[in-house]
Structures are given as C-alpha cells and as structure tokens.
mmCIF file of C-alpha atoms in Angstrom:
data_model
loop_
_atom_site.group_PDB
_atom_site.id
_atom_site.type_symbol
_atom_site.label_atom_id
_atom_site.label_comp_id
_atom_site.label_asym_id
_atom_site.label_seq_id
_atom_site.Cartn_x
_atom_site.Cartn_y
_atom_site.Cartn_z
ATOM 1 C CA SER A 11 149.304 -13.370 -182.537
ATOM 2 C CA GLN A 12 146.140 -12.752 -180.602
ATOM 3 C CA LYS A 13 145.036 -9.195 -180.367
ATOM 4 C CA ILE A 14 142.310 -7.115 -178.804
ATOM 5 C CA GLU A 15 141.483 -3.811 -180.489
ATOM 6 C CA GLN A 16 139.369 -0.821 -179.667
ATOM 7 C CA ASN A 17 139.215 0.936 -182.968
ATOM 8 C CA SER A 18 138.229 4.397 -181.743
ATOM 9 C CA GLU A 19 140.779 6.337 -179.755
ATOM 10 C CA ALA A 20 138.274 9.043 -178.916
ATOM 11 C CA LEU A 21 134.531 9.523 -179.117
ATOM 12 C CA ASN A 22 132.629 12.775 -178.554
ATOM 13 C CA ILE A 23 128.880 12.707 -178.028
ATOM 14 C CA GLN A 24 126.147 15.036 -176.862
ATOM 15 C CA GLU A 25 124.695 14.662 -173.394
ATOM 16 C CA GLY A 26 121.620 12.438 -173.386
ATOM 17 C CA LYS A 27 122.688 10.397 -176.419
ATOM 18 C CA THR A 28 123.779 6.767 -176.401
ATOM 19 C CA ALA A 29 127.506 6.147 -176.625
ATOM 20 C CA THR A 30 128.578 2.940 -178.380
ATOM 21 C CA LEU A 31 132.152 1.685 -178.060
ATOM 22 C CA THR A 32 133.577 -1.218 -180.041
ATOM 23 C CA CYS A 33 136.032 -3.950 -179.099
ATOM 24 C CA ASN A 34 137.285 -6.494 -181.657
ATOM 25 C CA TYR A 35 139.496 -9.504 -181.106
ATOM 26 C CA THR A 36 141.543 -11.545 -183.569
ATOM 27 C CA ASN A 37 143.340 -14.894 -183.649
ATOM 28 C CA TYR A 38 141.783 -16.283 -180.483
ATOM 29 C CA SER A 39 138.449 -16.939 -178.811
ATOM 30 C CA PRO A 40 138.240 -15.459 -175.332
ATOM 31 C CA ALA A 41 135.845 -17.209 -172.971
ATOM 32 C CA TYR A 42 134.711 -13.822 -171.666
ATOM 33 C CA LEU A 43 135.371 -10.117 -171.867
ATOM 34 C CA GLN A 44 135.397 -7.444 -169.210
ATOM 35 C CA TRP A 45 134.917 -3.698 -169.474
ATOM 36 C CA TYR A 46 136.555 -1.127 -167.202
ATOM 37 C CA ARG A 47 136.461 2.628 -166.745
ATOM 38 C CA GLN A 48 139.651 4.597 -166.137
ATOM 39 C CA ASP A 49 139.851 8.214 -165.057
ATOM 40 C CA PRO A 50 143.093 10.213 -165.548
ATOM 41 C CA GLY A 51 145.809 9.226 -163.090
ATOM 42 C CA ARG A 52 143.689 6.484 -161.509
ATOM 43 C CA GLY A 53 143.551 2.712 -161.748
ATOM 44 C CA PRO A 54 140.802 1.123 -163.861
ATOM 45 C CA VAL A 55 137.478 0.272 -162.228
ATOM 46 C CA PHE A 56 135.495 -2.829 -163.211
ATOM 47 C CA LEU A 57 132.122 -2.299 -164.883
ATOM 48 C CA LEU A 58 130.828 -5.495 -166.511
ATOM 49 C CA LEU A 59 131.806 -9.032 -167.455
ATOM 50 C CA ILE A 60 130.180 -10.969 -170.291
ATOM 51 C CA ARG A 61 130.803 -14.617 -171.096
ATOM 52 C CA GLU A 62 130.940 -16.095 -174.601
ATOM 53 C CA ASN A 63 127.582 -17.848 -174.138
ATOM 54 C CA GLU A 64 125.863 -14.604 -173.108
ATOM 55 C CA LYS A 65 124.570 -12.309 -175.820
ATOM 56 C CA GLU A 66 123.936 -9.290 -173.659
ATOM 57 C CA LYS A 67 124.519 -7.996 -170.127
ATOM 58 C CA ARG A 68 123.044 -4.901 -168.505
ATOM 59 C CA LYS A 69 123.806 -2.801 -165.457
ATOM 60 C CA GLU A 70 121.852 0.401 -164.927
ATOM 61 C CA ARG A 71 122.597 2.596 -168.003
ATOM 62 C CA LEU A 72 125.289 0.239 -169.259
ATOM 63 C CA LYS A 73 124.840 -2.575 -171.748
ATOM 64 C CA VAL A 74 127.439 -4.875 -173.257
ATOM 65 C CA THR A 75 127.049 -7.424 -176.057
ATOM 66 C CA PHE A 76 129.285 -10.272 -177.171
ATOM 67 C CA ASP A 77 129.115 -11.546 -180.763
ATOM 68 C CA THR A 78 131.408 -14.545 -181.216
ATOM 69 C CA THR A 79 130.641 -14.680 -184.944
ATOM 70 C CA LEU A 80 131.773 -11.109 -185.545
ATOM 71 C CA LYS A 81 134.464 -11.466 -182.844
ATOM 72 C CA GLN A 82 133.236 -8.257 -181.328
ATOM 73 C CA SER A 83 131.866 -6.739 -178.156
ATOM 74 C CA LEU A 84 129.879 -3.516 -178.038
ATOM 75 C CA PHE A 85 129.615 -1.346 -174.943
ATOM 76 C CA HIS A 86 126.702 1.080 -174.697
ATOM 77 C CA ILE A 87 126.034 3.934 -172.288
ATOM 78 C CA THR A 88 122.473 5.211 -172.601
ATOM 79 C CA ALA A 89 121.362 8.702 -171.570
ATOM 80 C CA SER A 90 125.006 9.722 -171.328
ATOM 81 C CA GLN A 91 126.099 12.391 -168.862
ATOM 82 C CA PRO A 92 129.231 14.565 -168.633
ATOM 83 C CA ALA A 93 130.235 12.448 -165.599
ATOM 84 C CA ASP A 94 130.532 9.471 -167.956
ATOM 85 C CA SER A 95 133.529 11.130 -169.613
ATOM 86 C CA ALA A 96 136.469 8.767 -169.111
ATOM 87 C CA THR A 97 138.500 6.136 -170.924
ATOM 88 C CA TYR A 98 136.736 2.793 -171.344
ATOM 89 C CA LEU A 99 138.820 -0.340 -171.612
ATOM 90 C CA CYS A 100 137.985 -3.686 -173.137
ATOM 91 C CA VAL A 101 139.786 -6.510 -171.336
ATOM 92 C CA SER A 102 140.172 -10.166 -172.198
ATOM 93 C CA PRO A 103 142.024 -13.206 -170.900
ATOM 94 C CA TRP A 104 145.509 -13.419 -172.287
ATOM 95 C CA ARG A 105 144.833 -16.804 -173.872
ATOM 96 C CA ASP A 106 141.791 -18.877 -174.821
ATOM 97 C CA SER A 107 141.746 -20.515 -171.404
ATOM 98 C CA GLY A 108 139.637 -18.448 -169.052
ATOM 99 C CA ASN A 109 141.873 -18.754 -166.031
ATOM 100 C CA THR A 110 144.722 -16.590 -167.326
ATOM 101 C CA PRO A 111 145.743 -12.999 -166.613
ATOM 102 C CA LEU A 112 143.839 -10.202 -168.259
ATOM 103 C CA VAL A 113 145.210 -7.972 -170.989
ATOM 104 C CA PHE A 114 143.838 -4.562 -171.872
ATOM 105 C CA GLY A 115 142.897 -2.878 -175.114
ATOM 106 C CA LYS A 116 144.160 0.659 -175.753
ATOM 107 C CA GLY A 117 140.843 2.104 -174.661
ATOM 108 C CA THR A 118 138.399 4.637 -176.062
ATOM 109 C CA ARG A 119 138.369 8.106 -174.513
ATOM 110 C CA LEU A 120 134.752 9.199 -174.253
ATOM 111 C CA SER A 121 133.823 12.857 -173.914
ATOM 112 C CA VAL A 122 130.195 13.704 -173.177
ATOM 113 C CA ILE A 123 129.447 17.310 -174.046
ATOM 114 C CA ALA A 124 126.757 19.182 -172.125
ATOM 115 C CA GLU B 7 136.613 1.284 -152.214
ATOM 116 C CA ALA B 8 139.089 -1.507 -153.011
ATOM 117 C CA ASP B 9 141.350 -2.734 -150.207
ATOM 118 C CA ILE B 10 144.565 -2.664 -152.184
ATOM 119 C CA TYR B 11 147.322 -0.224 -151.375
ATOM 120 C CA GLN B 12 150.413 0.939 -153.189
ATOM 121 C CA THR B 13 153.354 2.914 -151.857
ATOM 122 C CA PRO B 14 154.891 5.232 -152.720
ATOM 123 C CA ARG B 15 152.335 7.106 -154.821
ATOM 124 C CA TYR B 16 155.067 9.237 -156.347
ATOM 125 C CA LEU B 17 158.807 8.636 -156.498
ATOM 126 C CA VAL B 18 161.566 10.658 -158.167
ATOM 127 C CA ILE B 19 165.007 9.052 -158.041
ATOM 128 C CA GLY B 20 168.339 9.144 -159.789
ATOM 129 C CA THR B 21 169.676 6.647 -162.292
ATOM 130 C CA GLY B 22 171.243 3.533 -160.828
ATOM 131 C CA LYS B 23 169.238 3.466 -157.603
ATOM 132 C CA LYS B 24 167.466 0.352 -156.405
ATOM 133 C CA ILE B 25 163.768 0.812 -155.769
ATOM 134 C CA THR B 26 160.938 -1.309 -154.450
ATOM 135 C CA LEU B 27 157.306 -0.520 -155.104
ATOM 136 C CA GLU B 28 155.047 -1.966 -152.445
ATOM 137 C CA CYS B 29 151.607 -3.483 -152.997
ATOM 138 C CA SER B 30 149.369 -4.971 -150.326
ATOM 139 C CA GLN B 31 145.779 -6.213 -150.363
ATOM 140 C CA THR B 32 143.520 -7.218 -147.509
ATOM 141 C CA MET B 33 140.923 -9.104 -149.545
ATOM 142 C CA GLY B 34 142.646 -12.492 -149.327
ATOM 143 C CA HIS B 35 142.986 -12.715 -153.113
ATOM 144 C CA ASP B 36 145.315 -15.382 -154.443
ATOM 145 C CA LYS B 37 145.911 -13.626 -157.761
ATOM 146 C CA MET B 38 147.967 -10.443 -157.971
ATOM 147 C CA TYR B 39 149.334 -8.495 -160.936
ATOM 148 C CA TRP B 40 151.594 -5.623 -161.910
ATOM 149 C CA TYR B 41 150.717 -3.504 -164.920
ATOM 150 C CA GLN B 42 152.785 -0.691 -166.434
ATOM 151 C CA GLN B 43 151.149 2.297 -168.092
ATOM 152 C CA ASP B 44 152.766 5.293 -169.803
ATOM 153 C CA PRO B 45 150.680 8.511 -170.005
ATOM 154 C CA GLY B 46 147.877 8.167 -172.526
ATOM 155 C CA MET B 47 148.910 4.645 -173.387
ATOM 156 C CA GLU B 48 147.521 1.187 -172.713
ATOM 157 C CA LEU B 49 148.197 -0.965 -169.681
ATOM 158 C CA HIS B 50 150.746 -3.734 -170.155
ATOM 159 C CA LEU B 51 150.962 -6.796 -167.918
ATOM 160 C CA ILE B 52 154.536 -7.172 -166.633
ATOM 161 C CA HIS B 53 154.212 -9.712 -163.779
ATOM 162 C CA TYR B 54 151.594 -11.865 -162.133
ATOM 163 C CA SER B 55 151.248 -14.347 -159.305
ATOM 164 C CA TYR B 56 148.636 -16.994 -158.600
ATOM 165 C CA GLY B 57 149.730 -17.618 -155.036
ATOM 166 C CA VAL B 58 152.578 -17.716 -152.562
ATOM 167 C CA ASN B 59 155.930 -18.587 -154.159
ATOM 168 C CA SER B 60 154.401 -18.368 -157.637
ATOM 169 C CA THR B 61 155.434 -15.593 -160.044
ATOM 170 C CA GLU B 62 155.296 -15.313 -163.837
ATOM 171 C CA LYS B 63 156.270 -12.751 -166.451
ATOM 172 C CA GLY B 64 153.601 -10.951 -168.412
ATOM 173 C CA ASP B 65 153.234 -10.023 -172.046
ATOM 174 C CA LEU B 66 155.580 -7.018 -171.776
ATOM 175 C CA SER B 67 159.208 -7.699 -171.024
ATOM 176 C CA SER B 68 160.369 -5.858 -167.932
ATOM 177 C CA GLU B 69 163.685 -5.545 -166.114
ATOM 178 C CA SER B 70 161.849 -5.540 -162.817
ATOM 179 C CA THR B 71 161.449 -8.536 -160.524
ATOM 180 C CA VAL B 72 158.700 -9.535 -158.111
ATOM 181 C CA SER B 73 158.267 -11.811 -155.118
ATOM 182 C CA ARG B 74 155.272 -13.363 -153.371
ATOM 183 C CA ILE B 75 156.229 -14.560 -149.927
ATOM 184 C CA ARG B 76 152.879 -13.688 -148.341
ATOM 185 C CA THR B 77 149.427 -13.788 -149.888
ATOM 186 C CA GLU B 78 148.737 -10.138 -149.174
ATOM 187 C CA HIS B 79 152.041 -8.692 -150.364
ATOM 188 C CA PHE B 80 153.434 -8.445 -153.937
ATOM 189 C CA PRO B 81 156.396 -6.030 -154.147
ATOM 190 C CA LEU B 82 158.106 -5.026 -157.392
ATOM 191 C CA THR B 83 161.836 -4.264 -157.451
ATOM 192 C CA LEU B 84 164.113 -2.502 -159.913
ATOM 193 C CA GLU B 85 167.758 -3.242 -159.081
ATOM 194 C CA SER B 86 169.150 -0.317 -161.065
ATOM 195 C CA ALA B 87 166.653 2.289 -162.220
ATOM 196 C CA ARG B 88 167.036 3.978 -165.595
ATOM 197 C CA PRO B 89 165.125 6.841 -167.260
ATOM 198 C CA SER B 90 163.392 4.255 -169.498
ATOM 199 C CA HIS B 91 161.717 2.898 -166.345
ATOM 200 C CA THR B 92 159.822 6.165 -165.896
ATOM 201 C CA SER B 93 156.150 5.169 -165.925
ATOM 202 C CA GLN B 94 153.098 4.487 -163.789
ATOM 203 C CA TYR B 95 153.003 1.062 -162.153
ATOM 204 C CA LEU B 96 149.590 -0.308 -161.202
ATOM 205 C CA CYS B 97 149.079 -3.249 -158.867
ATOM 206 C CA ALA B 98 145.875 -5.307 -158.994
ATOM 207 C CA SER B 99 144.370 -8.388 -157.404
ATOM 208 C CA SER B 100 141.490 -10.715 -158.185
ATOM 209 C CA GLU B 101 139.728 -13.774 -156.887
ATOM 210 C CA ALA B 102 140.192 -17.157 -158.473
ATOM 211 C CA ARG B 103 136.745 -18.089 -159.797
ATOM 212 C CA GLY B 104 136.296 -21.459 -161.422
ATOM 213 C CA GLY B 105 137.222 -21.127 -165.057
ATOM 214 C CA TYR B 106 137.845 -17.421 -165.240
ATOM 215 C CA THR B 107 139.632 -14.486 -163.679
ATOM 216 C CA GLY B 108 137.301 -12.343 -161.621
ATOM 217 C CA GLU B 109 137.213 -8.575 -161.717
ATOM 218 C CA LEU B 110 140.471 -6.794 -161.064
ATOM 219 C CA PHE B 111 140.785 -4.450 -158.103
ATOM 220 C CA PHE B 112 143.455 -1.824 -158.693
ATOM 221 C CA GLY B 113 145.538 0.241 -156.347
ATOM 222 C CA GLU B 114 146.032 3.986 -156.875
ATOM 223 C CA GLY B 115 149.302 3.414 -158.718
ATOM 224 C CA SER B 116 152.937 4.378 -158.194
ATOM 225 C CA ARG B 117 154.240 7.038 -160.521
ATOM 226 C CA LEU B 118 157.988 6.595 -160.955
ATOM 227 C CA THR B 119 160.313 9.200 -162.469
ATOM 228 C CA VAL B 120 163.952 8.308 -162.994
ATOM 229 C CA LEU B 121 166.259 11.247 -163.699
#
C-alpha cells in the first residue's frame, strides 16, 4: 500500500544551523507534496507546496526539494531559530491523482537549541 | 488567520451520549475534511466532502458520521460516544484548484474526552 514516511521522529539542532528534514514515499507517485508546521495543541499551518516537475521551492528561510527518482522530499530551514521549534509534517495526496484528499506523515519534531 | 471555526474547543462527556462537533468556514471552500489526532500521533483523515450533499470516508475507519447540507458547514456526529473516541478532531477546508488540492486551512480543533 502507498505510504509516506518521515524517518526522524525528532531532530535537535543548534541555533543558526540548517535543519534538514526528510520525507520518503513508497508504492505511489504523488503529483505534489506539501509541508506544514504544527505547534502543540494547534492545527497544522501550511508552509510550502512543491509539484513533481519542480526540483526546488523557496520561501524566506525555507527550502523544499522533490526528487522523484529517490522518491524523496527534503525540507530545509536555514539560520534556524528557537521559534522554529515545532513539528513539521510532510503531506501528500492520498492517491496518484492530484485532486484527492491529503494524508499526513507522522511528522518530525524539531527542537532548535539556543 | 484562517476563517474556519470549530466548536466546542473542549468537551468532556459520559459514555453513550450523542455529540456533534461543529465546523464552519467563511472562505467559500468546496472541500472540507475531518482529521483525528491522538496526542503525539499523526493526523488521520476520517471524512471529507467535495461539496454539498457529497461525503466520503477517509483512510481511517471511524464510527462518526458527517453531513454537508450547506457549503460553509460540515458537522461531525457520534451517536453513542465511547472512551475510545477520546481524541482531538481537526476540521479543515481547501479550495479546488485544477488538478490538485490547495493548502489546507485548519480550525483550532475540538478536544473530546469520553469518560
């Protein structure tokens, strides 16, 4: 069955460093991926969307890549700050067709240490 | 700030009670969703709707039911609550955009505890 995996449950990094989070998918080919941030007790907030024909997308200190050969997306936060501490979620369409509901990975809990 | 609202934010009820979690959005989105999330765990899609009178089940089986009589309103109902229904329920909406689902806008969530 198709699956989306974020292989790190938690990641601790020093303030100012670049955080890199990984999302892998198996048994299907999503037309796009989205990344969200979730703070404790709150709903997720959208950050970036990247389509399968886009190699890279940027927004301020955020960068996401999409490698359809490796079946992987990487999410980078440069010059990380303690305020970036949160859970980051990789999200994909439920099925190969783009116009389907979105399903979430388990997320990676990022802690940025001052 | 997203224009999607959930009530109640917190609810503690006894086993066997019927409950309805309300979700409303003022963005005119056709697509609406209910996700369930246990503490520290991933979100699971339990119901979705692509428009009025359209509802579908998600990838996680749920004993709850939903209705979509108006575009802006997508309530979730549990006919007889049980302790296993204790969880956070998150409502979301999105635009329909060509060949893909646009970004999801989430409400603040309804945290349900069944004793």
